Amino acid sequence: ISDKIYLEYFFEEEIKNNNLKILPVWWKDKVIEIFEYIKLPIKKEKSDKNIKGKVFCLTDTDSEIVPINLDNWIKDIILLKRLCNNKDKKTDLLEYSKTDSWETEIENSLIPKIFLETIKNFEQDLENLWISISDFDIEWTLNTDFNFWLQLKAKKQIKMKEFFDLNNWGMKVNFANKYIESSKENSDSWMPNWNQEIKDFFN
């Protein structure tokens, strides 16, 4: 549900103008199952002339990747990609044919400046996990190619995962709502660059 909150904000225009629907699905494997289910009848068509609409399947990246290959013409109709941070501190959208595997969730790919403004609302929750706001005193910028998560030391990344897991992942929803509030209040707020690739797919 928290992913849906971010995506409905990021793709507000497409929802309004293109009738885009965002369907949250529990677990990555379910997303892949749906992708395979939709892909099968499309492949039987042998042509995209009779097909209306598009589907973009988006997942996080886990430590293990099962490669999936797609026909080029199907990529214009249905696409399966995953969010993945890389060694250059950027967040990419990778096809499942790529084997790069850096565990990445949507919270790890947000705009640093907005993330910092949002996390200040949860100072007490952080302190309960022995995390200080000063731990985030790193290079904050609005550059959408830049990923702050990879600047956190490994122990802090583990602690932040504990933070987002609080209240049976209810913290993810609370944080997402606050993040959207902070974004709307920030006049120079940017969208993550990986958003544009999805926008281009639908437009």
CSV table of C-alpha atoms in Angstrom, one decimal:
chain,number,residue,atom,x,y,z
A,1,ILE,CA,0.0,0.0,0.0
A,2,SER,CA,2.9,2.4,0.8
A,3,ASP,CA,4.3,1.9,-2.7
A,4,LYS,CA,0.8,2.8,-4.2
A,5,ILE,CA,0.9,6.1,-2.2
A,6,TYR,CA,4.2,7.1,-3.8
A,7,LEU,CA,3.2,6.0,-7.3
A,8,GLU,CA,-0.2,7.7,-7.2
A,9,TYR,CA,1.6,11.0,-6.4
A,10,PHE,CA,4.4,10.5,-8.9
A,11,PHE,CA,1.9,9.6,-11.7
A,12,GLU,CA,-0.9,12.0,-10.8
A,13,GLU,CA,-1.0,13.3,-14.4
A,14,GLU,CA,-1.2,9.9,-16.0
A,15,ILE,CA,-3.9,8.8,-13.6
A,16,LYS,CA,-5.9,11.9,-14.5
A,17,ASN,CA,-5.2,12.1,-18.3
A,18,ASN,CA,-4.5,8.5,-19.3
A,19,ASN,CA,-6.8,6.6,-17.0
A,20,LEU,CA,-3.8,4.9,-15.3
A,21,LYS,CA,-4.7,2.4,-12.6
A,22,ILE,CA,-2.2,1.4,-9.9
A,23,LEU,CA,-2.7,-2.1,-8.5
A,24,PRO,CA,-0.6,-2.9,-5.4
A,25,VAL,CA,0.2,-6.6,-5.1
A,26,TRP,CA,1.7,-8.3,-2.1
A,27,TRP,CA,5.2,-9.7,-2.8
A,28,LYS,CA,7.4,-9.6,-5.9
A,29,ASP,CA,6.5,-13.1,-6.9
A,30,LYS,CA,2.9,-12.2,-7.3
A,31,VAL,CA,3.8,-9.3,-9.6
A,32,ILE,CA,5.8,-11.7,-11.8
A,33,GLU,CA,2.9,-14.2,-11.8
A,34,ILE,CA,0.5,-11.5,-13.0
A,35,PHE,CA,3.0,-10.4,-15.7
A,36,GLU,CA,3.4,-14.0,-17.0
A,37,TYR,CA,-0.4,-14.4,-17.0
A,38,ILE,CA,-1.0,-11.3,-19.0
A,39,LYS,CA,1.9,-11.9,-21.3
A,40,LEU,CA,0.7,-15.3,-22.6
A,41,PRO,CA,-2.4,-14.2,-24.5
A,42,ILE,CA,-0.4,-11.2,-25.9
A,43,LYS,CA,2.2,-13.6,-27.3
A,44,LYS,CA,-0.5,-15.6,-29.0
A,45,GLU,CA,-1.7,-12.5,-30.8
A,46,LYS,CA,1.6,-12.4,-32.8
A,47,SER,CA,0.8,-8.7,-33.4
A,48,ASP,CA,-0.1,-5.6,-31.3
A,49,LYS,CA,-2.7,-4.3,-33.8
A,50,ASN,CA,-5.7,-5.6,-31.8
A,51,ILE,CA,-4.3,-4.8,-28.3
A,52,LYS,CA,-5.3,-1.7,-26.5
A,53,GLY,CA,-3.7,-0.4,-23.3
A,54,LYS,CA,-0.4,-1.0,-21.6
A,55,VAL,CA,0.8,-2.7,-18.4
A,56,PHE,CA,4.0,-1.8,-16.5
A,57,CYS,CA,4.9,-4.3,-13.8
A,58,LEU,CA,7.3,-2.8,-11.2
A,59,THR,CA,9.0,-4.6,-8.4
A,60,ASP,CA,11.7,-4.1,-5.8
A,61,THR,CA,15.0,-5.9,-6.2
A,62,ASP,CA,15.8,-8.8,-3.9
A,63,SER,CA,19.2,-10.5,-3.4
A,64,GLU,CA,18.3,-13.3,-5.9
A,65,ILE,CA,17.2,-12.6,-9.5
A,66,VAL,CA,15.5,-15.1,-11.8
A,67,PRO,CA,16.2,-13.9,-15.4
A,68,ILE,CA,13.2,-13.3,-17.7
A,69,ASN,CA,13.5,-12.3,-21.3
A,70,LEU,CA,10.9,-10.4,-23.4
A,71,ASP,CA,10.2,-10.1,-27.1
A,72,ASN,CA,11.0,-6.6,-28.3
A,73,TRP,CA,7.5,-5.9,-29.6
A,74,ILE,CA,5.9,-7.0,-26.3
A,75,LYS,CA,8.0,-4.4,-24.5
A,76,ASP,CA,5.8,-1.7,-26.1
A,77,ILE,CA,2.7,-3.3,-24.4
A,78,ILE,CA,3.7,-5.0,-21.2
A,79,LEU,CA,6.9,-4.5,-19.3
A,80,LEU,CA,8.4,-6.0,-16.2
A,81,LYS,CA,11.2,-4.0,-14.5
A,82,ARG,CA,12.7,-3.6,-11.0
A,83,LEU,CA,14.0,-0.7,-9.0
A,84,CYS,CA,17.7,-1.2,-8.4
A,85,ASN,CA,20.4,1.0,-6.8
A,86,ASN,CA,23.8,0.8,-8.3
A,87,LYS,CA,27.5,1.5,-7.4
A,88,ASP,CA,27.3,5.0,-8.8
A,89,LYS,CA,24.6,5.9,-6.2
A,90,LYS,CA,21.9,6.0,-8.8
A,91,THR,CA,18.5,4.2,-9.0
A,92,ASP,CA,17.8,2.4,-12.3
A,93,LEU,CA,14.9,0.5,-13.7
A,94,LEU,CA,16.4,-2.8,-14.8
A,95,GLU,CA,14.8,-5.5,-16.9
A,96,TYR,CA,14.8,-9.0,-15.4
A,97,SER,CA,17.2,-10.2,-18.1
A,98,LYS,CA,19.9,-8.2,-16.2
A,99,THR,CA,21.5,-10.0,-13.2
A,100,ASP,CA,22.6,-6.9,-11.2
A,101,SER,CA,21.2,-7.4,-7.8
A,102,TRP,CA,21.4,-4.7,-5.1
A,103,GLU,CA,18.5,-5.0,-2.7
A,104,THR,CA,16.3,-2.0,-3.3
A,105,GLU,CA,12.9,-0.9,-2.1
A,106,ILE,CA,11.1,2.3,-3.1
A,107,GLU,CA,12.1,4.0,0.2
A,108,ASN,CA,15.8,3.6,-0.9
A,109,SER,CA,15.2,5.5,-4.1
A,110,LEU,CA,13.5,8.7,-2.9
A,111,ILE,CA,14.7,12.3,-3.2
A,112,PRO,CA,17.3,12.9,-0.4
A,113,LYS,CA,16.2,16.4,0.6
A,114,ILE,CA,12.6,15.4,0.8
A,115,PHE,CA,13.5,12.2,2.7
A,116,LEU,CA,15.4,14.3,5.3
A,117,GLU,CA,12.5,16.7,5.8
A,118,THR,CA,10.2,13.7,6.2
A,119,ILE,CA,12.4,11.7,8.6
A,120,LYS,CA,12.4,14.6,11.1
A,121,ASN,CA,8.8,13.8,11.8
A,122,PHE,CA,9.8,10.5,13.2
A,123,GLU,CA,12.7,11.5,15.5
A,124,GLN,CA,11.3,9.7,18.6
A,125,ASP,CA,10.8,6.4,16.6
A,126,LEU,CA,14.4,6.7,15.4
A,127,GLU,CA,15.7,7.3,18.9
A,128,ASN,CA,13.9,4.2,20.1
A,129,LEU,CA,16.0,2.3,17.6
A,130,TRP,CA,19.2,4.1,18.5
A,131,ILE,CA,19.3,6.2,15.4
A,132,SER,CA,20.0,9.9,15.5
A,133,ILE,CA,18.9,12.5,12.9
A,134,SER,CA,22.6,13.5,12.8
A,135,ASP,CA,23.3,10.1,11.2
A,136,PHE,CA,21.7,11.6,8.1
A,137,ASP,CA,24.2,14.4,7.9
A,138,ILE,CA,25.4,13.4,4.5
A,139,GLU,CA,25.3,15.0,1.1
A,140,TRP,CA,21.7,16.1,0.7
A,141,THR,CA,20.8,17.4,-2.7
A,142,LEU,CA,17.8,17.6,-5.1
A,143,ASN,CA,19.8,15.9,-7.8
A,144,THR,CA,17.5,13.0,-8.8
A,145,ASP,CA,20.4,10.9,-10.1
A,146,PHE,CA,21.8,10.8,-6.6
A,147,ASN,CA,20.9,8.1,-4.1
A,148,PHE,CA,21.4,8.9,-0.4
A,149,TRP,CA,20.7,5.3,0.8
A,150,LEU,CA,24.1,4.0,-0.4
A,151,GLN,CA,25.9,6.7,1.7
A,152,LEU,CA,24.5,5.3,4.9
A,153,LYS,CA,26.8,2.8,6.5
A,154,ALA,CA,25.7,-0.8,6.5
A,155,LYS,CA,24.7,-0.8,10.2
A,156,LYS,CA,22.5,2.3,9.6
A,157,GLN,CA,20.9,0.7,6.6
A,158,ILE,CA,19.9,-2.3,8.8
A,159,LYS,CA,18.5,0.0,11.4
A,160,MET,CA,16.5,1.9,8.8
A,161,LYS,CA,15.0,-1.4,7.6
A,162,GLU,CA,14.0,-2.0,11.2
A,163,PHE,CA,12.4,1.5,11.2
A,164,PHE,CA,10.3,0.9,8.1
A,165,ASP,CA,9.3,-2.6,9.5
A,166,LEU,CA,7.7,-1.0,12.6
A,167,ASN,CA,4.0,-1.7,13.3
A,168,ASN,CA,4.0,-4.6,10.8
A,169,TRP,CA,5.1,-2.2,8.1
A,170,GLY,CA,2.6,0.4,9.1
A,171,MET,CA,5.6,2.8,9.4
A,172,LYS,CA,6.0,2.6,5.6
A,173,VAL,CA,2.5,3.9,5.1
A,174,ASN,CA,3.0,6.7,7.7
A,175,PHE,CA,6.3,7.7,6.2
A,176,ALA,CA,4.9,7.7,2.6
A,177,ASN,CA,2.0,10.0,3.6
A,178,LYS,CA,4.4,12.4,5.3
A,179,TYR,CA,6.8,12.2,2.3
A,180,ILE,CA,4.0,13.3,-0.1
A,181,GLU,CA,3.1,16.2,2.3
A,182,SER,CA,6.7,17.3,2.4
A,183,SER,CA,7.0,17.1,-1.4
A,184,LYS,CA,3.9,19.2,-1.9
A,185,GLU,CA,5.2,21.8,0.5
A,186,ASN,CA,8.6,22.0,-1.2
A,187,SER,CA,8.3,24.4,-4.2
A,188,ASP,CA,11.4,23.0,-5.9
A,189,SER,CA,10.6,19.3,-5.2
A,190,TRP,CA,11.7,16.9,-7.9
A,191,MET,CA,10.6,13.5,-8.9
A,192,PRO,CA,13.0,10.5,-8.9
A,193,ASN,CA,14.5,10.1,-12.5
A,194,TRP,CA,13.2,6.5,-12.8
A,195,ASN,CA,9.7,8.0,-12.9
A,196,GLN,CA,10.3,9.5,-16.3
A,197,GLU,CA,11.0,6.2,-17.9
A,198,ILE,CA,7.6,4.9,-16.7
A,199,LYS,CA,5.9,8.2,-17.9
A,200,ASP,CA,7.5,7.8,-21.3
A,201,PHE,CA,6.2,4.2,-21.5
A,202,PHE,CA,2.6,5.3,-21.0
A,203,ASN,CA,2.9,8.5,-23.1
